């Protein structure tokens, strides 16, 4: 099965403490972490109502859209999700081998969308839910289940696909198209 996960308000939800801890885990120098902290937590905002400015407020989380650093910082946040997926991949709960002697591929990341490849099973569906829940708890990034889909091969049982889709809390997508390009699931 292929699970397409849309991250809800991706840039707006990144927790700063999580991002800085991720940078430390990636062995960024303390100086860099301090610079990034100043860049993301420094800006203040004012709201104008009928031309009158309300008091200044500071954001508590999120990355500014349009800031040249934001895409790189978001990718660092998503690297944590990649590490979580690789752990499940090593236990054979996620991923597939595109060729006989090739490494397993468990997921692909495109901006704020995630493609997860997994066996079509309840165990894999539970693993995907656990990963997404844990990632939301730590990073603040939340899966938008109403915009996410799960795809199965045409030969897969409709009854089993319904059970797995309910377990994931996602609709069954048909036909699978991503960024305008169709992709197909191999028979399960």
PDB file of C-alpha atoms in Angstrom:
ATOM      1  CA  UNK A   1       0.000   0.000   0.000  1.00  0.00           C
ATOM      2  CA  UNK A   2       0.989   3.615  -0.467  1.00  0.00           C
ATOM      3  CA  UNK A   3      -0.083   6.223   2.076  1.00  0.00           C
ATOM      4  CA  UNK A   4      -0.054   9.884   1.003  1.00  0.00           C
ATOM      5  CA  UNK A   5       0.028  12.103   4.083  1.00  0.00           C
ATOM      6  CA  UNK A   6      -0.623  15.836   3.908  1.00  0.00           C
ATOM      7  CA  UNK A   7       0.868  17.780   6.822  1.00  0.00           C
ATOM      8  CA  UNK A   8      -1.642  20.317   8.179  1.00  0.00           C
ATOM      9  CA  UNK A   9      -0.426  23.951   8.136  1.00  0.00           C
ATOM     10  CA  UNK A  10       3.101  22.607   7.976  1.00  0.00           C
ATOM     11  CA  UNK A  11       5.199  25.767   8.348  1.00  0.00           C
ATOM     12  CA  UNK A  12       2.878  27.274  10.955  1.00  0.00           C
ATOM     13  CA  UNK A  13       3.061  24.323  13.345  1.00  0.00           C
ATOM     14  CA  UNK A  14       6.812  23.607  13.679  1.00  0.00           C
ATOM     15  CA  UNK A  15       7.775  23.788  17.360  1.00  0.00           C
ATOM     16  CA  UNK A  16      10.939  25.842  17.849  1.00  0.00           C
ATOM     17  CA  UNK A  17      12.243  23.788  20.778  1.00  0.00           C
ATOM     18  CA  UNK A  18      11.872  20.645  18.664  1.00  0.00           C
ATOM     19  CA  UNK A  19      13.710  22.237  15.718  1.00  0.00           C
ATOM     20  CA  UNK A  20      16.601  23.351  17.932  1.00  0.00           C
ATOM     21  CA  UNK A  21      16.828  19.902  19.586  1.00  0.00           C
ATOM     22  CA  UNK A  22      16.867  18.315  16.127  1.00  0.00           C
ATOM     23  CA  UNK A  23      19.705  20.621  15.087  1.00  0.00           C
ATOM     24  CA  UNK A  24      21.656  19.662  18.215  1.00  0.00           C
ATOM     25  CA  UNK A  25      21.062  15.970  17.469  1.00  0.00           C
ATOM     26  CA  UNK A  26      22.391  16.621  13.950  1.00  0.00           C
ATOM     27  CA  UNK A  27      25.511  18.077  15.630  1.00  0.00           C
ATOM     28  CA  UNK A  28      25.069  21.669  14.521  1.00  0.00           C
ATOM     29  CA  UNK A  29      27.414  23.953  16.472  1.00  0.00           C
ATOM     30  CA  UNK A  30      25.845  25.817  19.414  1.00  0.00           C
ATOM     31  CA  UNK A  31      26.565  29.122  17.655  1.00  0.00           C
ATOM     32  CA  UNK A  32      24.460  28.055  14.661  1.00  0.00           C
ATOM     33  CA  UNK A  33      21.620  26.905  16.916  1.00  0.00           C
ATOM     34  CA  UNK A  34      21.680  30.302  18.649  1.00  0.00           C
ATOM     35  CA  UNK A  35      21.597  32.122  15.299  1.00  0.00           C
ATOM     36  CA  UNK A  36      18.648  30.063  14.096  1.00  0.00           C
ATOM     37  CA  UNK A  37      16.869  30.574  17.413  1.00  0.00           C
ATOM     38  CA  UNK A  38      17.279  34.348  17.049  1.00  0.00           C
ATOM     39  CA  UNK A  39      16.003  34.245  13.451  1.00  0.00           C
ATOM     40  CA  UNK A  40      12.863  32.234  14.163  1.00  0.00           C
ATOM     41  CA  UNK A  41      11.891  33.686  17.534  1.00  0.00           C
ATOM     42  CA  UNK A  42      12.877  37.322  16.982  1.00  0.00           C
ATOM     43  CA  UNK A  43      10.136  38.720  14.739  1.00  0.00           C
ATOM     44  CA  UNK A  44       7.140  40.457  16.310  1.00  0.00           C
ATOM     45  CA  UNK A  45       3.834  41.272  14.679  1.00  0.00           C
ATOM     46  CA  UNK A  46       1.217  43.996  15.035  1.00  0.00           C
ATOM     47  CA  UNK A  47      -2.383  43.856  13.889  1.00  0.00           C
ATOM     48  CA  UNK A  48      -4.009  46.938  12.361  1.00  0.00           C
ATOM     49  CA  UNK A  49      -7.756  47.435  12.811  1.00  0.00           C
ATOM     50  CA  UNK A  50      -9.172  50.435  10.948  1.00  0.00           C
ATOM     51  CA  UNK A  51      -5.671  51.911  10.850  1.00  0.00           C
ATOM     52  CA  UNK A  52      -5.121  51.595  14.605  1.00  0.00           C
ATOM     53  CA  UNK A  53      -2.260  49.348  15.660  1.00  0.00           C
ATOM     54  CA  UNK A  54      -2.862  46.855  18.449  1.00  0.00           C
ATOM     55  CA  UNK A  55       0.009  45.902  20.816  1.00  0.00           C
ATOM     56  CA  UNK A  56       2.942  43.938  19.393  1.00  0.00           C
ATOM     57  CA  UNK A  57       2.794  40.153  19.730  1.00  0.00           C
ATOM     58  CA  UNK A  58       5.441  37.475  19.317  1.00  0.00           C
ATOM     59  CA  UNK A  59       4.850  34.126  17.650  1.00  0.00           C
ATOM     60  CA  UNK A  60       5.439  31.020  19.760  1.00  0.00           C
ATOM     61  CA  UNK A  61       5.971  28.475  16.992  1.00  0.00           C
ATOM     62  CA  UNK A  62       6.121  28.156  13.221  1.00  0.00           C
ATOM     63  CA  UNK A  63       8.397  29.198  10.391  1.00  0.00           C
ATOM     64  CA  UNK A  64       7.806  32.328   8.343  1.00  0.00           C
ATOM     65  CA  UNK A  65       6.710  31.637   4.785  1.00  0.00           C
ATOM     66  CA  UNK A  66       8.821  33.608   2.356  1.00  0.00           C
ATOM     67  CA  UNK A  67      11.889  33.515   4.604  1.00  0.00           C
ATOM     68  CA  UNK A  68      14.772  31.920   2.650  1.00  0.00           C
ATOM     69  CA  UNK A  69      15.760  29.838   5.708  1.00  0.00           C
ATOM     70  CA  UNK A  70      12.319  28.322   6.289  1.00  0.00           C
ATOM     71  CA  UNK A  71      12.452  25.516   3.668  1.00  0.00           C
ATOM     72  CA  UNK A  72      15.797  24.298   5.041  1.00  0.00           C
ATOM     73  CA  UNK A  73      14.556  24.423   8.632  1.00  0.00           C
ATOM     74  CA  UNK A  74      11.395  22.564   7.649  1.00  0.00           C
ATOM     75  CA  UNK A  75      13.472  19.834   5.969  1.00  0.00           C
ATOM     76  CA  UNK A  76      15.456  19.467   9.214  1.00  0.00           C
ATOM     77  CA  UNK A  77      12.191  18.967  11.090  1.00  0.00           C
ATOM     78  CA  UNK A  78      11.080  16.340   8.588  1.00  0.00           C
ATOM     79  CA  UNK A  79      14.411  14.527   8.971  1.00  0.00           C
ATOM     80  CA  UNK A  80      13.206  13.452  12.410  1.00  0.00           C
ATOM     81  CA  UNK A  81      10.184  11.816  10.755  1.00  0.00           C
ATOM     82  CA  UNK A  82      12.558  10.064   8.342  1.00  0.00           C
ATOM     83  CA  UNK A  83      14.539   8.652  11.260  1.00  0.00           C
ATOM     84  CA  UNK A  84      11.346   7.339  12.856  1.00  0.00           C
ATOM     85  CA  UNK A  85      10.342   5.660   9.592  1.00  0.00           C
ATOM     86  CA  UNK A  86      13.772   4.074   9.123  1.00  0.00           C
ATOM     87  CA  UNK A  87      13.408   2.456  12.547  1.00  0.00           C
ATOM     88  CA  UNK A  88      10.155   0.778  11.460  1.00  0.00           C
ATOM     89  CA  UNK A  89      11.694  -0.024   8.070  1.00  0.00           C
ATOM     90  CA  UNK A  90      14.452  -2.002   9.804  1.00  0.00           C
ATOM     91  CA  UNK A  91      11.715  -4.119  11.453  1.00  0.00           C
ATOM     92  CA  UNK A  92      10.184  -4.828   8.010  1.00  0.00           C
ATOM     93  CA  UNK A  93       6.942  -2.967   8.915  1.00  0.00           C
ATOM     94  CA  UNK A  94       7.491  -0.289   6.279  1.00  0.00           C
ATOM     95  CA  UNK A  95       9.072  -0.136   2.865  1.00  0.00           C
ATOM     96  CA  UNK A  96       9.564  -2.212  -0.244  1.00  0.00           C
ATOM     97  CA  UNK A  97      12.497  -3.179  -2.434  1.00  0.00           C
ATOM     98  CA  UNK A  98      12.200  -1.747  -5.965  1.00  0.00           C
ATOM     99  CA  UNK A  99      14.685  -4.375  -7.198  1.00  0.00           C
ATOM    100  CA  UNK A 100      16.179  -7.632  -5.974  1.00  0.00           C
ATOM    101  CA  UNK A 101      19.453  -6.216  -4.620  1.00  0.00           C
ATOM    102  CA  UNK A 102      18.335  -2.695  -3.781  1.00  0.00           C
ATOM    103  CA  UNK A 103      17.828  -0.990  -0.430  1.00  0.00           C
ATOM    104  CA  UNK A 104      14.317  -0.727   0.997  1.00  0.00           C
ATOM    105  CA  UNK A 105      12.358   2.460   0.307  1.00  0.00           C
ATOM    106  CA  UNK A 106       9.952   3.299   3.113  1.00  0.00           C
ATOM    107  CA  UNK A 107       9.014   6.880   2.311  1.00  0.00           C
ATOM    108  CA  UNK A 108       9.508   9.926   0.109  1.00  0.00           C
ATOM    109  CA  UNK A 109       9.131  13.540   1.229  1.00  0.00           C
ATOM    110  CA  UNK A 110       7.899  16.336  -1.050  1.00  0.00           C
ATOM    111  CA  UNK A 111       7.553  19.712   0.696  1.00  0.00           C
ATOM    112  CA  UNK A 112       4.737  19.130   3.195  1.00  0.00           C
ATOM    113  CA  UNK A 113       3.555  15.825   1.687  1.00  0.00           C
ATOM    114  CA  UNK A 114       4.831  12.405   2.709  1.00  0.00           C
ATOM    115  CA  UNK A 115       4.512   9.172   0.714  1.00  0.00           C
ATOM    116  CA  UNK A 116       4.804   6.056   2.878  1.00  0.00           C
ATOM    117  CA  UNK A 117       5.274   2.604   1.348  1.00  0.00           C
ATOM    118  CA  UNK A 118       4.221  -0.335   3.476  1.00  0.00           C
ATOM    119  CA  UNK A 119       2.788  -3.830   3.256  1.00  0.00           C
ATOM    120  CA  UNK A 120      -1.005  -3.735   3.113  1.00  0.00           C
ATOM    121  CA  UNK A 121      -1.597  -5.021   6.642  1.00  0.00           C
ATOM    122  CA  UNK A 122      -3.210  -3.934   9.890  1.00  0.00           C
ATOM    123  CA  UNK A 123       0.204  -4.045  11.585  1.00  0.00           C
ATOM    124  CA  UNK A 124       1.676  -1.627   9.042  1.00  0.00           C
ATOM    125  CA  UNK A 125      -1.377   0.661   9.326  1.00  0.00           C
ATOM    126  CA  UNK A 126      -0.971   0.727  13.119  1.00  0.00           C
ATOM    127  CA  UNK A 127       2.749   1.479  12.708  1.00  0.00           C
ATOM    128  CA  UNK A 128       1.981   4.411  10.382  1.00  0.00           C
ATOM    129  CA  UNK A 129      -0.570   5.805  12.881  1.00  0.00           C
ATOM    130  CA  UNK A 130       1.916   5.436  15.767  1.00  0.00           C
ATOM    131  CA  UNK A 131       4.639   7.221  13.807  1.00  0.00           C
ATOM    132  CA  UNK A 132       2.363  10.115  12.820  1.00  0.00           C
ATOM    133  CA  UNK A 133       1.033  10.479  16.379  1.00  0.00           C
ATOM    134  CA  UNK A 134       4.538  10.443  17.890  1.00  0.00           C
ATOM    135  CA  UNK A 135       5.760  12.946  15.285  1.00  0.00           C
ATOM    136  CA  UNK A 136       2.884  15.302  16.093  1.00  0.00           C
ATOM    137  CA  UNK A 137       3.617  15.029  19.824  1.00  0.00           C
ATOM    138  CA  UNK A 138       7.295  15.864  19.383  1.00  0.00           C
ATOM    139  CA  UNK A 139       7.403  18.232  16.377  1.00  0.00           C
ATOM    140  CA  UNK A 140       3.969  19.824  16.486  1.00  0.00           C
ATOM    141  CA  UNK A 141       3.451  18.811  12.853  1.00  0.00           C
ATOM    142  CA  UNK A 142       0.061  17.193  12.392  1.00  0.00           C
ATOM    143  CA  UNK A 143      -1.189  14.930   9.613  1.00  0.00           C
ATOM    144  CA  UNK A 144      -4.299  16.263   7.897  1.00  0.00           C
ATOM    145  CA  UNK A 145      -6.258  13.017   7.613  1.00  0.00           C
ATOM    146  CA  UNK A 146      -9.059  14.605   5.570  1.00  0.00           C
ATOM    147  CA  UNK A 147      -6.531  15.460   2.824  1.00  0.00           C
ATOM    148  CA  UNK A 148      -4.538  12.227   3.159  1.00  0.00           C
ATOM    149  CA  UNK A 149      -5.242   9.017   1.218  1.00  0.00           C
ATOM    150  CA  UNK A 150      -4.238   5.381   1.130  1.00  0.00           C
ATOM    151  CA  UNK A 151      -3.804   3.500  -2.163  1.00  0.00           C
ATOM    152  CA  UNK A 152      -3.942  -0.223  -2.857  1.00  0.00           C
ATOM    153  CA  UNK A 153      -3.319  -2.291  -5.964  1.00  0.00           C
ATOM    154  CA  UNK A 154      -6.416  -3.241  -7.953  1.00  0.00           C
ATOM    155  CA  UNK A 155      -5.920  -6.895  -7.039  1.00  0.00           C
ATOM    156  CA  UNK A 156      -6.083  -6.236  -3.287  1.00  0.00           C
ATOM    157  CA  UNK A 157      -9.242  -7.269  -1.414  1.00  0.00           C
ATOM    158  CA  UNK A 158     -11.790  -4.427  -1.115  1.00  0.00           C
ATOM    159  CA  UNK A 159     -12.829  -5.690   2.324  1.00  0.00           C
ATOM    160  CA  UNK A 160      -9.235  -5.648   3.644  1.00  0.00           C
ATOM    161  CA  UNK A 161      -8.554  -2.247   2.080  1.00  0.00           C
ATOM    162  CA  UNK A 162     -11.636  -0.862   3.895  1.00  0.00           C
ATOM    163  CA  UNK A 163     -10.408  -2.252   7.220  1.00  0.00           C
ATOM    164  CA  UNK A 164      -6.918  -0.787   6.727  1.00  0.00           C
ATOM    165  CA  UNK A 165      -8.282   2.564   5.554  1.00  0.00           C
ATOM    166  CA  UNK A 166     -10.458   2.826   8.690  1.00  0.00           C
ATOM    167  CA  UNK A 167      -7.467   1.874  10.847  1.00  0.00           C
ATOM    168  CA  UNK A 168      -5.490   4.724   9.242  1.00  0.00           C
ATOM    169  CA  UNK A 169      -8.415   7.169   9.381  1.00  0.00           C
ATOM    170  CA  UNK A 170      -7.925   8.006   5.696  1.00  0.00           C
ATOM    171  CA  UNK A 171      -9.990   7.649   2.548  1.00  0.00           C
ATOM    172  CA  UNK A 172      -9.015   5.180  -0.152  1.00  0.00           C
ATOM    173  CA  UNK A 173      -7.635   7.189  -3.053  1.00  0.00           C
ATOM    174  CA  UNK A 174      -8.433   6.297  -6.643  1.00  0.00           C
ATOM    175  CA  UNK A 175      -6.680   6.579  -9.061  1.00  0.00           C
ATOM    176  CA  UNK A 176      -3.253   7.199  -7.550  1.00  0.00           C
ATOM    177  CA  UNK A 177      -1.754  10.360  -9.057  1.00  0.00           C
ATOM    178  CA  UNK A 178       0.954  12.446  -7.428  1.00  0.00           C
ATOM    179  CA  UNK A 179       2.075  15.850  -8.718  1.00  0.00           C
ATOM    180  CA  UNK A 180       0.170  15.044 -11.919  1.00  0.00           C
ATOM    181  CA  UNK A 181       2.079  11.793 -12.494  1.00  0.00           C
ATOM    182  CA  UNK A 182       0.321   8.436 -12.006  1.00  0.00           C
ATOM    183  CA  UNK A 183       2.029   5.879  -9.823  1.00  0.00           C
ATOM    184  CA  UNK A 184       0.994   2.304  -9.482  1.00  0.00           C
ATOM    185  CA  UNK A 185       1.143  -0.176  -6.634  1.00  0.00           C
ATOM    186  CA  UNK A 186       2.540  -3.610  -7.332  1.00  0.00           C
ATOM    187  CA  UNK A 187       0.234  -6.523  -6.487  1.00  0.00           C
ATOM    188  CA  UNK A 188       0.258  -7.299  -2.760  1.00  0.00           C
TER     189      UNK A 188
END
